Amino acid sequence: MNWRCVWVFAAVLFLAMVYQAPAPLVYTPGEGWTYEPPGKQVKWRRETALAQLQVAEQAFQKGDYGTALKAAKRILRVWPLSDYAPNAQFLIAQCYEAKRHDERAFKEYQKLIDRYPRCPLRETALQRQMQIANRFLAGQR
């Protein structure tokens, strides 16, 4: 009789803990697992590539590079063949450059050049790579 009470109490306690625990890892079909802090609504997700790019650009202009990166990377993950994918790739590189992660920015610009060779942003990406390379040659890290 005593063990039965202990088991019932343990089961109720376990269920109470599970009921109150938030689920910060959210699975979205087609996107995979993402971390979303409990209690916060995701304000950067949109249903179209254009709307998603607009969110990313607005976040970049505000200086919120983390949100801009997430939004732009989502475009490449969900709509990789979209007309807005090259702009998203360029924005990713700009975010890394703004965060002073020059090596990563250089690689992201190179992805733009390799994946979208006819993109109008190609020349700008090449110029940005040259500026990053010149900074490295000048000794800046």
Short mmCIF file of C-alpha atoms in Angstrom, two decimals:
data_model
loop_
_atom_site.label_atom_id
_atom_site.label_comp_id
_atom_site.label_asym_id
_atom_site.label_seq_id
_atom_site.Cartn_x
_atom_site.Cartn_y
_atom_site.Cartn_z
CA MET A 1 0.00 0.00 0.00
CA ASN A 2 2.84 2.40 0.85
CA TRP A 3 4.66 1.73 -2.42
CA ARG A 4 1.50 2.34 -4.40
CA CYS A 5 1.15 5.80 -2.81
CA VAL A 6 4.79 6.58 -3.57
CA TRP A 7 4.34 5.57 -7.22
CA VAL A 8 1.15 7.59 -7.59
CA PHE A 9 2.81 10.61 -5.97
CA ALA A 10 5.86 10.25 -8.26
CA ALA A 11 3.64 9.97 -11.35
CA VAL A 12 1.60 13.04 -10.39
CA LEU A 13 4.78 14.99 -9.66
CA PHE A 14 6.29 13.98 -13.00
CA LEU A 15 3.16 14.95 -14.92
CA ALA A 16 2.97 18.28 -13.11
CA MET A 17 6.57 19.06 -14.05
CA VAL A 18 6.01 18.12 -17.69
CA TYR A 19 2.85 20.22 -17.85
CA GLN A 20 4.66 23.37 -16.70
CA ALA A 21 7.83 22.92 -18.75
CA PRO A 22 7.95 25.12 -21.85
CA ALA A 23 9.12 23.65 -25.14
CA PRO A 24 11.85 25.94 -26.47
CA LEU A 25 12.77 23.51 -29.26
CA VAL A 26 10.14 23.69 -31.97
CA TYR A 27 10.01 21.45 -35.04
CA THR A 28 8.69 22.97 -38.25
CA PRO A 29 8.24 20.64 -41.25
CA GLY A 30 10.62 21.63 -44.02
CA GLU A 31 12.78 23.74 -41.71
CA GLY A 32 13.79 21.40 -38.91
CA TRP A 33 14.36 22.21 -35.25
CA THR A 34 14.70 25.78 -34.02
CA TYR A 35 15.16 27.28 -30.57
CA GLU A 36 12.50 29.76 -29.55
CA PRO A 37 12.72 31.27 -26.07
CA PRO A 38 9.59 30.58 -24.03
CA GLY A 39 7.17 33.44 -23.70
CA LYS A 40 8.39 35.23 -26.81
CA GLN A 41 6.56 35.21 -30.09
CA VAL A 42 8.63 34.79 -33.21
CA LYS A 43 8.18 38.08 -35.01
CA TRP A 44 10.66 37.51 -37.80
CA ARG A 45 9.01 34.60 -39.65
CA ARG A 46 6.94 35.27 -42.73
CA GLU A 47 5.09 33.13 -45.26
CA THR A 48 6.75 34.39 -48.45
CA ALA A 49 10.34 34.93 -49.48
CA LEU A 50 9.75 38.61 -50.24
CA ALA A 51 8.17 39.31 -46.86
CA GLN A 52 10.97 37.36 -45.14
CA LEU A 53 13.60 39.39 -47.00
CA GLN A 54 11.89 42.62 -45.96
CA VAL A 55 12.03 41.53 -42.32
CA ALA A 56 15.72 40.68 -42.69
CA GLU A 57 16.51 44.03 -44.31
CA GLN A 58 14.60 45.97 -41.66
CA ALA A 59 16.42 44.12 -38.88
CA PHE A 60 19.76 44.84 -40.58
CA GLN A 61 18.95 48.54 -40.85
CA LYS A 62 18.08 48.62 -37.14
CA GLY A 63 21.38 46.96 -36.27
CA ASP A 64 19.75 43.71 -35.12
CA TYR A 65 22.18 41.47 -36.98
CA GLY A 66 21.14 38.26 -35.19
CA THR A 67 17.55 38.55 -36.36
CA ALA A 68 18.66 39.62 -39.83
CA LEU A 69 20.88 36.53 -40.06
CA LYS A 70 18.10 34.18 -38.93
CA ALA A 71 15.60 35.70 -41.33
CA ALA A 72 17.99 35.67 -44.30
CA LYS A 73 19.17 32.12 -43.61
CA ARG A 74 15.53 31.02 -43.49
CA ILE A 75 15.07 32.33 -47.03
CA LEU A 76 17.95 30.16 -48.23
CA ARG A 77 16.65 27.15 -46.33
CA VAL A 78 12.95 27.39 -47.25
CA TRP A 79 13.09 29.10 -50.66
CA PRO A 80 16.55 28.27 -52.06
CA LEU A 81 15.45 28.79 -55.69
CA SER A 82 13.64 32.05 -55.03
CA ASP A 83 14.52 35.24 -56.87
CA TYR A 84 15.26 36.71 -53.45
CA ALA A 85 17.85 34.08 -52.47
CA PRO A 86 20.84 36.05 -53.87
CA ASN A 87 19.78 39.12 -51.90
CA ALA A 88 19.46 36.99 -48.77
CA GLN A 89 22.95 35.54 -49.33
CA PHE A 90 24.35 39.06 -49.76
CA LEU A 91 22.58 40.21 -46.61
CA ILE A 92 24.08 37.29 -44.65
CA ALA A 93 27.55 38.37 -45.74
CA GLN A 94 26.80 41.99 -44.81
CA CYS A 95 25.63 40.91 -41.35
CA TYR A 96 28.85 39.01 -40.70
CA GLU A 97 30.88 41.95 -41.94
CA ALA A 98 28.95 44.33 -39.68
CA LYS A 99 29.63 41.99 -36.74
CA ARG A 100 33.34 42.17 -37.64
CA HIS A 101 33.49 38.51 -38.61
CA ASP A 102 35.43 39.30 -41.77
CA GLU A 103 36.58 35.78 -42.56
CA ARG A 104 33.03 34.44 -42.38
CA ALA A 105 31.76 37.42 -44.42
CA PHE A 106 34.38 36.70 -47.09
CA LYS A 107 33.17 33.10 -47.34
CA GLU A 108 29.54 34.18 -47.56
CA TYR A 109 30.36 36.63 -50.36
CA GLN A 110 32.14 33.76 -52.12
CA LYS A 111 29.01 31.61 -51.81
CA LEU A 112 27.07 34.39 -53.53
CA ILE A 113 29.61 34.54 -56.34
CA ASP A 114 29.64 30.75 -56.79
CA ARG A 115 25.92 30.05 -56.49
CA TYR A 116 24.56 33.09 -58.33
CA PRO A 117 27.12 34.04 -61.00
CA ARG A 118 24.64 36.20 -62.94
CA CYS A 119 23.42 38.11 -59.91
CA PRO A 120 23.69 41.91 -60.16
CA LEU A 121 25.21 41.92 -56.66
CA ARG A 122 28.18 39.85 -57.88
CA GLU A 123 30.40 42.86 -58.59
CA THR A 124 29.58 44.44 -55.25
CA ALA A 125 30.42 41.15 -53.52
CA LEU A 126 33.78 41.03 -55.32
CA GLN A 127 34.52 44.60 -54.22
CA ARG A 128 33.61 43.77 -50.61
CA GLN A 129 35.92 40.73 -50.76
CA MET A 130 38.73 42.97 -52.00
CA GLN A 131 38.14 45.39 -49.12
CA ILE A 132 38.18 42.53 -46.60
CA ALA A 133 41.38 41.15 -48.15
CA ASN A 134 43.01 44.59 -48.03
CA ARG A 135 42.10 44.92 -44.36
CA PHE A 136 43.73 41.54 -43.67
CA LEU A 137 46.83 42.55 -45.60
CA ALA A 138 46.99 45.78 -43.60
CA GLY A 139 47.10 43.73 -40.41
CA GLN A 140 43.57 44.17 -39.14
CA ARG A 141 41.99 41.11 -37.60
#
